[in-house]
Amino acid sequence: MLGWALGFLAIALLTALFGFGGIATASAGIAQILFYIFIALFVIGIIASMVRGRSPL
């Protein structure tokens, strides 16, 4: 999922470079949403592994 977020970030940067504001804004928004979802799942995974008594790494 982080790969998707980085991909949309790259698309947003490229479209911003070429001046397509609407596409850049949409891609940046999608990248931001995916990034927050990734962070939330990462934290949930860390907490779940701590509850089960395993090392998170």
N, CA, C and O atoms as a CHARMM CRD file, in Angstrom:
* protein
*
  228
    1    1 MET  N      0.82700  -1.18500   0.00000 PROA 1      0.00000
    2    1 MET  CA     0.00000   0.00000   0.00000 PROA 1      0.00000
    3    1 MET  C      0.87500   1.25500   0.00000 PROA 1      0.00000
    4    1 MET  O      0.50300   2.27600  -0.57800 PROA 1      0.00000
    5    2 LEU  N      2.00900   1.17600   0.63400 PROA 2      0.00000
    6    2 LEU  CA     2.92200   2.30800   0.60500 PROA 2      0.00000
    7    2 LEU  C      3.40200   2.55800  -0.81400 PROA 2      0.00000
    8    2 LEU  O      3.61800   3.70200  -1.21300 PROA 2      0.00000
    9    3 GLY  N      3.56700   1.48500  -1.57200 PROA 3      0.00000
   10    3 GLY  CA     3.95800   1.62300  -2.97500 PROA 3      0.00000
   11    3 GLY  C      2.90800   2.39300  -3.77100 PROA 3      0.00000
   12    3 GLY  O      3.25000   3.21000  -4.62600 PROA 3      0.00000
   13    4 TRP  N      1.62600   2.13300  -3.49200 PROA 4      0.00000
   14    4 TRP  CA     0.55400   2.86300  -4.16700 PROA 4      0.00000
   15    4 TRP  C      0.61200   4.34100  -3.80000 PROA 4      0.00000
   16    4 TRP  O      0.45700   5.20900  -4.66000 PROA 4      0.00000
   17    5 ALA  N      0.83500   4.61900  -2.52600 PROA 5      0.00000
   18    5 ALA  CA     0.90400   6.01200  -2.08800 PROA 5      0.00000
   19    5 ALA  C      2.06200   6.73300  -2.76000 PROA 5      0.00000
   20    5 ALA  O      1.92400   7.87700  -3.19400 PROA 5      0.00000
   21    6 LEU  N      3.19900   6.06200  -2.84300 PROA 6      0.00000
   22    6 LEU  CA     4.35200   6.67400  -3.50700 PROA 6      0.00000
   23    6 LEU  C      4.10600   6.84600  -4.99900 PROA 6      0.00000
   24    6 LEU  O      4.54500   7.83000  -5.59600 PROA 6      0.00000
   25    7 GLY  N      3.41200   5.89900  -5.59500 PROA 7      0.00000
   26    7 GLY  CA     3.08000   6.00500  -7.01400 PROA 7      0.00000
   27    7 GLY  C      2.17900   7.19700  -7.29000 PROA 7      0.00000
   28    7 GLY  O      2.41500   7.95100  -8.23400 PROA 7      0.00000
   29    8 PHE  N      1.14400   7.37400  -6.46900 PROA 8      0.00000
   30    8 PHE  CA     0.26300   8.52100  -6.65200 PROA 8      0.00000
   31    8 PHE  C      0.97800   9.83200  -6.34400 PROA 8      0.00000
   32    8 PHE  O      0.67400  10.86200  -6.94500 PROA 8      0.00000
   33    9 LEU  N      1.91800   9.79700  -5.41800 PROA 9      0.00000
   34    9 LEU  CA     2.71000  10.99100  -5.14300 PROA 9      0.00000
   35    9 LEU  C      3.54900  11.35900  -6.35900 PROA 9      0.00000
   36    9 LEU  O      3.64900  12.53400  -6.71300 PROA 9      0.00000
   37   10 ALA  N      4.15200  10.36400  -7.00000 PROA 10     0.00000
   38   10 ALA  CA     4.94800  10.61900  -8.19700 PROA 10     0.00000
   39   10 ALA  C      4.07400  11.17200  -9.32000 PROA 10     0.00000
   40   10 ALA  O      4.47700  12.09900 -10.02300 PROA 10     0.00000
   41   11 ILE  N      2.87900  10.60700  -9.48900 PROA 11     0.00000
   42   11 ILE  CA     1.95500  11.11400 -10.50700 PROA 11     0.00000
   43   11 ILE  C      1.57200  12.56000 -10.19800 PROA 11     0.00000
   44   11 ILE  O      1.51200  13.39900 -11.09700 PROA 11     0.00000
   45   12 ALA  N      1.31600  12.84400  -8.93100 PROA 12     0.00000
   46   12 ALA  CA     0.94600  14.20300  -8.54100 PROA 12     0.00000
   47   12 ALA  C      2.07200  15.18700  -8.83800 PROA 12     0.00000
   48   12 ALA  O      1.82600  16.28900  -9.32700 PROA 12     0.00000
   49   13 LEU  N      3.30300  14.79000  -8.54400 PROA 13     0.00000
   50   13 LEU  CA     4.43400  15.68400  -8.80800 PROA 13     0.00000
   51   13 LEU  C      4.64600  15.90100 -10.29800 PROA 13     0.00000
   52   13 LEU  O      4.92500  17.01900 -10.73200 PROA 13     0.00000
   53   14 LEU  N      4.51500  14.83800 -11.08200 PROA 14     0.00000
   54   14 LEU  CA     4.68700  14.97200 -12.53600 PROA 14     0.00000
   55   14 LEU  C      3.59900  15.84000 -13.15100 PROA 14     0.00000
   56   14 LEU  O      3.88800  16.70000 -13.98300 PROA 14     0.00000
   57   15 THR  N      2.36300  15.62500 -12.75500 PROA 15     0.00000
   58   15 THR  CA     1.28200  16.43200 -13.32100 PROA 15     0.00000
   59   15 THR  C      1.36900  17.88300 -12.86500 PROA 15     0.00000
   60   15 THR  O      1.00800  18.78800 -13.61700 PROA 15     0.00000
   61   16 ALA  N      1.83800  18.11400 -11.65600 PROA 16     0.00000
   62   16 ALA  CA     2.03600  19.48800 -11.19100 PROA 16     0.00000
   63   16 ALA  C      3.13500  20.16400 -12.00300 PROA 16     0.00000
   64   16 ALA  O      3.06000  21.35800 -12.29400 PROA 16     0.00000
   65   17 LEU  N      4.14500  19.40000 -12.36200 PROA 17     0.00000
   66   17 LEU  CA     5.23500  19.92600 -13.17600 PROA 17     0.00000
   67   17 LEU  C      4.73400  20.37000 -14.54300 PROA 17     0.00000
   68   17 LEU  O      5.19000  21.38200 -15.07600 PROA 17     0.00000
   69   18 PHE  N      3.79600  19.61400 -15.11100 PROA 18     0.00000
   70   18 PHE  CA     3.26800  19.94300 -16.42700 PROA 18     0.00000
   71   18 PHE  C      2.07500  20.89400 -16.37100 PROA 18     0.00000
   72   18 PHE  O      1.58800  21.33300 -17.41300 PROA 18     0.00000
   73   19 GLY  N      1.60200  21.21300 -15.18200 PROA 19     0.00000
   74   19 GLY  CA     0.56500  22.21300 -15.04300 PROA 19     0.00000
   75   19 GLY  C     -0.85800  21.70000 -15.03800 PROA 19     0.00000
   76   19 GLY  O     -1.78900  22.49600 -15.16300 PROA 19     0.00000
   77   20 PHE  N     -1.06300  20.41300 -14.90100 PROA 20     0.00000
   78   20 PHE  CA    -2.41900  19.87200 -14.83400 PROA 20     0.00000
   79   20 PHE  C     -2.87200  19.88500 -13.37900 PROA 20     0.00000
   80   20 PHE  O     -2.71500  18.89400 -12.66600 PROA 20     0.00000
   81   21 GLY  N     -3.42700  20.99300 -12.94700 PROA 21     0.00000
   82   21 GLY  CA    -3.74900  21.19200 -11.53300 PROA 21     0.00000
   83   21 GLY  C     -4.76300  20.22100 -10.98400 PROA 21     0.00000
   84   21 GLY  O     -4.59100  19.72600  -9.87000 PROA 21     0.00000
   85   22 GLY  N     -5.82200  19.92900 -11.73100 PROA 22     0.00000
   86   22 GLY  CA    -6.86800  19.04400 -11.22700 PROA 22     0.00000
   87   22 GLY  C     -6.37500  17.63100 -11.01000 PROA 22     0.00000
   88   22 GLY  O     -6.69400  17.00300 -10.00100 PROA 22     0.00000
   89   23 ILE  N     -5.59700  17.12800 -11.95500 PROA 23     0.00000
   90   23 ILE  CA    -5.05800  15.76900 -11.83200 PROA 23     0.00000
   91   23 ILE  C     -4.05400  15.70300 -10.68800 PROA 23     0.00000
   92   23 ILE  O     -4.03200  14.73200  -9.93100 PROA 23     0.00000
   93   24 ALA  N     -3.22800  16.73100 -10.56300 PROA 24     0.00000
   94   24 ALA  CA    -2.22800  16.75100  -9.49100 PROA 24     0.00000
   95   24 ALA  C     -2.90100  16.79200  -8.12200 PROA 24     0.00000
   96   24 ALA  O     -2.47300  16.11000  -7.19000 PROA 24     0.00000
   97   25 THR  N     -3.93900  17.58400  -8.01100 PROA 25     0.00000
   98   25 THR  CA    -4.64700  17.68600  -6.73300 PROA 25     0.00000
   99   25 THR  C     -5.29800  16.36000  -6.35700 PROA 25     0.00000
  100   25 THR  O     -5.22900  15.93300  -5.20400 PROA 25     0.00000
  101   26 ALA  N     -5.93100  15.71100  -7.33500 PROA 26     0.00000
  102   26 ALA  CA    -6.58800  14.42400  -7.06900 PROA 26     0.00000
  103   26 ALA  C     -5.56100  13.35900  -6.69100 PROA 26     0.00000
  104   26 ALA  O     -5.77400  12.60300  -5.74300 PROA 26     0.00000
  105   27 SER  N     -4.45700  13.29400  -7.41900 PROA 27     0.00000
  106   27 SER  CA    -3.43000  12.29400  -7.12900 PROA 27     0.00000
  107   27 SER  C     -2.78900  12.52800  -5.76900 PROA 27     0.00000
  108   27 SER  O     -2.50700  11.57700  -5.03900 PROA 27     0.00000
  109   28 ALA  N     -2.56000  13.78200  -5.43100 PROA 28     0.00000
  110   28 ALA  CA    -1.98200  14.09000  -4.12000 PROA 28     0.00000
  111   28 ALA  C     -2.94600  13.71400  -3.00400 PROA 28     0.00000
  112   28 ALA  O     -2.52500  13.22000  -1.95800 PROA 28     0.00000
  113   29 GLY  N     -4.22100  13.94200  -3.21900 PROA 29     0.00000
  114   29 GLY  CA    -5.22200  13.56600  -2.21500 PROA 29     0.00000
  115   29 GLY  C     -5.28000  12.06500  -2.01200 PROA 29     0.00000
  116   29 GLY  O     -5.36200  11.59100  -0.87900 PROA 29     0.00000
  117   30 ILE  N     -5.23600  11.30500  -3.11400 PROA 30     0.00000
  118   30 ILE  CA    -5.24700   9.83900  -3.01700 PROA 30     0.00000
  119   30 ILE  C     -3.99000   9.34800  -2.31600 PROA 30     0.00000
  120   30 ILE  O     -4.05600   8.45100  -1.47600 PROA 30     0.00000
  121   31 ALA  N     -2.84900   9.92900  -2.65500 PROA 31     0.00000
  122   31 ALA  CA    -1.58700   9.53000  -2.01300 PROA 31     0.00000
  123   31 ALA  C     -1.62600   9.80200  -0.51900 PROA 31     0.00000
  124   31 ALA  O     -1.13900   9.00100   0.27900 PROA 31     0.00000
  125   32 GLN  N     -2.20600  10.93200  -0.14400 PROA 32     0.00000
  126   32 GLN  CA    -2.29300  11.27700   1.27600 PROA 32     0.00000
  127   32 GLN  C     -3.20300  10.30000   2.01800 PROA 32     0.00000
  128   32 GLN  O     -2.87200   9.86100   3.12000 PROA 32     0.00000
  129   33 ILE  N     -4.33400   9.96200   1.43200 PROA 33     0.00000
  130   33 ILE  CA    -5.25500   9.01000   2.06500 PROA 33     0.00000
  131   33 ILE  C     -4.59800   7.64900   2.22000 PROA 33     0.00000
  132   33 ILE  O     -4.68800   7.03500   3.28300 PROA 33     0.00000
  133   34 LEU  N     -3.93200   7.16600   1.16300 PROA 34     0.00000
  134   34 LEU  CA    -3.26700   5.86400   1.23400 PROA 34     0.00000
  135   34 LEU  C     -2.14900   5.86600   2.26200 PROA 34     0.00000
  136   34 LEU  O     -1.92900   4.86300   2.94100 PROA 34     0.00000
  137   35 PHE  N     -1.43900   6.98300   2.38300 PROA 35     0.00000
  138   35 PHE  CA    -0.36500   7.07700   3.36700 PROA 35     0.00000
  139   35 PHE  C     -0.91800   6.95600   4.78100 PROA 35     0.00000
  140   35 PHE  O     -0.34800   6.24900   5.61300 PROA 35     0.00000
  141   36 TYR  N     -2.02800   7.64500   5.05800 PROA 36     0.00000
  142   36 TYR  CA    -2.61700   7.56800   6.39200 PROA 36     0.00000
  143   36 TYR  C     -3.17000   6.17900   6.68800 PROA 36     0.00000
  144   36 TYR  O     -3.08400   5.70700   7.82200 PROA 36     0.00000
  145   37 ILE  N     -3.72800   5.53200   5.69800 PROA 37     0.00000
  146   37 ILE  CA    -4.20400   4.15600   5.87900 PROA 37     0.00000
  147   37 ILE  C     -3.03000   3.23500   6.19300 PROA 37     0.00000
  148   37 ILE  O     -3.13000   2.38000   7.07300 PROA 37     0.00000
  149   38 PHE  N     -1.90800   3.40600   5.47100 PROA 38     0.00000
  150   38 PHE  CA    -0.71500   2.59800   5.72000 PROA 38     0.00000
  151   38 PHE  C     -0.19700   2.80400   7.13900 PROA 38     0.00000
  152   38 PHE  O      0.14600   1.84000   7.82300 PROA 38     0.00000
  153   39 ILE  N     -0.14000   4.04800   7.58000 PROA 39     0.00000
  154   39 ILE  CA     0.34700   4.33400   8.93600 PROA 39     0.00000
  155   39 ILE  C     -0.58200   3.70600   9.97600 PROA 39     0.00000
  156   39 ILE  O     -0.11400   3.13300  10.96000 PROA 39     0.00000
  157   40 ALA  N     -1.89900   3.81200   9.76100 PROA 40     0.00000
  158   40 ALA  CA    -2.85600   3.23900  10.71000 PROA 40     0.00000
  159   40 ALA  C     -2.70100   1.72000  10.77800 PROA 40     0.00000
  160   40 ALA  O     -2.70100   1.14900  11.86900 PROA 40     0.00000
  161   41 LEU  N     -2.56800   1.06200   9.62500 PROA 41     0.00000
  162   41 LEU  CA    -2.38800  -0.38900   9.62100 PROA 41     0.00000
  163   41 LEU  C     -1.06700  -0.79300  10.26500 PROA 41     0.00000
  164   41 LEU  O     -0.99600  -1.82400  10.93400 PROA 41     0.00000
  165   42 PHE  N     -0.03000  -0.00300  10.07400 PROA 42     0.00000
  166   42 PHE  CA     1.26000  -0.27400  10.69500 PROA 42     0.00000
  167   42 PHE  C      1.15800  -0.21100  12.21300 PROA 42     0.00000
  168   42 PHE  O      1.66800  -1.08700  12.91200 PROA 42     0.00000
  169   43 VAL  N      0.49700   0.82600  12.72100 PROA 43     0.00000
  170   43 VAL  CA     0.34000   0.97800  14.17300 PROA 43     0.00000
  171   43 VAL  C     -0.51900  -0.14800  14.73700 PROA 43     0.00000
  172   43 VAL  O     -0.21100  -0.69300  15.79700 PROA 43     0.00000
  173   44 ILE  N     -1.59500  -0.49900  14.03500 PROA 44     0.00000
  174   44 ILE  CA    -2.44500  -1.60400  14.48400 PROA 44     0.00000
  175   44 ILE  C     -1.64900  -2.90500  14.51200 PROA 44     0.00000
  176   44 ILE  O     -1.80000  -3.70000  15.43900 PROA 44     0.00000
  177   45 GLY  N     -0.81300  -3.12800  13.51900 PROA 45     0.00000
  178   45 GLY  CA     0.02300  -4.32700  13.48700 PROA 45     0.00000
  179   45 GLY  C      1.02100  -4.37100  14.63200 PROA 45     0.00000
  180   45 GLY  O      1.24100  -5.42800  15.22200 PROA 45     0.00000
  181   46 ILE  N      1.62400  -3.23700  14.94900 PROA 46     0.00000
  182   46 ILE  CA     2.56200  -3.15900  16.07100 PROA 46     0.00000
  183   46 ILE  C      1.84000  -3.47000  17.37800 PROA 46     0.00000
  184   46 ILE  O      2.33100  -4.25200  18.19200 PROA 46     0.00000
  185   47 ILE  N      0.67900  -2.85900  17.57800 PROA 47     0.00000
  186   47 ILE  CA    -0.08200  -3.08300  18.81600 PROA 47     0.00000
  187   47 ILE  C     -0.52800  -4.54000  18.91000 PROA 47     0.00000
  188   47 ILE  O     -0.45000  -5.14200  19.98100 PROA 47     0.00000
  189   48 ALA  N     -0.99300  -5.11200  17.80000 PROA 48     0.00000
  190   48 ALA  CA    -1.43800  -6.50400  17.81700 PROA 48     0.00000
  191   48 ALA  C     -0.28500  -7.44900  18.14900 PROA 48     0.00000
  192   48 ALA  O     -0.46800  -8.41300  18.89300 PROA 48     0.00000
  193   49 SER  N      0.88700  -7.18000  17.60800 PROA 49     0.00000
  194   49 SER  CA     2.02200  -8.06000  17.91100 PROA 49     0.00000
  195   49 SER  C      2.48100  -7.89700  19.36200 PROA 49     0.00000
  196   49 SER  O      2.96100  -8.85300  19.97200 PROA 49     0.00000
  197   50 MET  N      2.33700  -6.69800  19.91100 PROA 50     0.00000
  198   50 MET  CA     2.70200  -6.49300  21.31100 PROA 50     0.00000
  199   50 MET  C      1.71600  -7.21400  22.23200 PROA 50     0.00000
  200   50 MET  O      2.11900  -7.76900  23.25400 PROA 50     0.00000
  201   51 VAL  N      0.44100  -7.21000  21.88300 PROA 51     0.00000
  202   51 VAL  CA    -0.57200  -7.88100  22.68500 PROA 51     0.00000
  203   51 VAL  C     -0.34300  -9.38000  22.68900 PROA 51     0.00000
  204   51 VAL  O     -0.52200 -10.04700  23.70800 PROA 51     0.00000
  205   52 ARG  N      0.06400  -9.91500  21.50800 PROA 52     0.00000
  206   52 ARG  CA     0.33000 -11.35000  21.40900 PROA 52     0.00000
  207   52 ARG  C      1.67100 -11.73600  22.01800 PROA 52     0.00000
  208   52 ARG  O      1.96000 -12.92500  22.15200 PROA 52     0.00000
  209   53 GLY  N      2.49200 -10.76800  22.38600 PROA 53     0.00000
  210   53 GLY  CA     3.75000 -11.06800  23.04000 PROA 53     0.00000
  211   53 GLY  C      4.89900 -11.33200  22.08700 PROA 53     0.00000
  212   53 GLY  O      5.93600 -11.85200  22.49900 PROA 53     0.00000
  213   54 ARG  N      4.73400 -10.98700  20.83100 PROA 54     0.00000
  214   54 ARG  CA     5.80600 -11.18700  19.86600 PROA 54     0.00000
  215   54 ARG  C      6.56600  -9.88100  19.67300 PROA 54     0.00000
  216   54 ARG  O      6.06000  -8.79400  19.95200 PROA 54     0.00000
  217   55 SER  N      7.78500 -10.02000  19.19100 PROA 55     0.00000
  218   55 SER  CA     8.56400  -8.85800  18.84800 PROA 55     0.00000
  219   55 SER  C      8.04300  -8.28100  17.53200 PROA 55     0.00000
  220   55 SER  O      7.81100  -9.03700  16.58800 PROA 55     0.00000
  221   56 PRO  N      7.85200  -6.95700  17.44200 PROA 56     0.00000
  222   56 PRO  CA     7.28300  -6.38800  16.22800 PROA 56     0.00000
  223   56 PRO  C      8.19400  -6.47600  15.01000 PROA 56     0.00000
  224   56 PRO  O      7.72400  -6.32300  13.88300 PROA 56     0.00000
  225   57 LEU  N      9.46500  -6.71500  15.20900 PROA 57     0.00000
  226   57 LEU  CA    10.38400  -6.78100  14.07500 PROA 57     0.00000
  227   57 LEU  C     10.93100  -8.13700  13.84200 PROA 57     0.00000
  228   57 LEU  O     11.71900  -8.33400  12.91700 PROA 57     0.00000
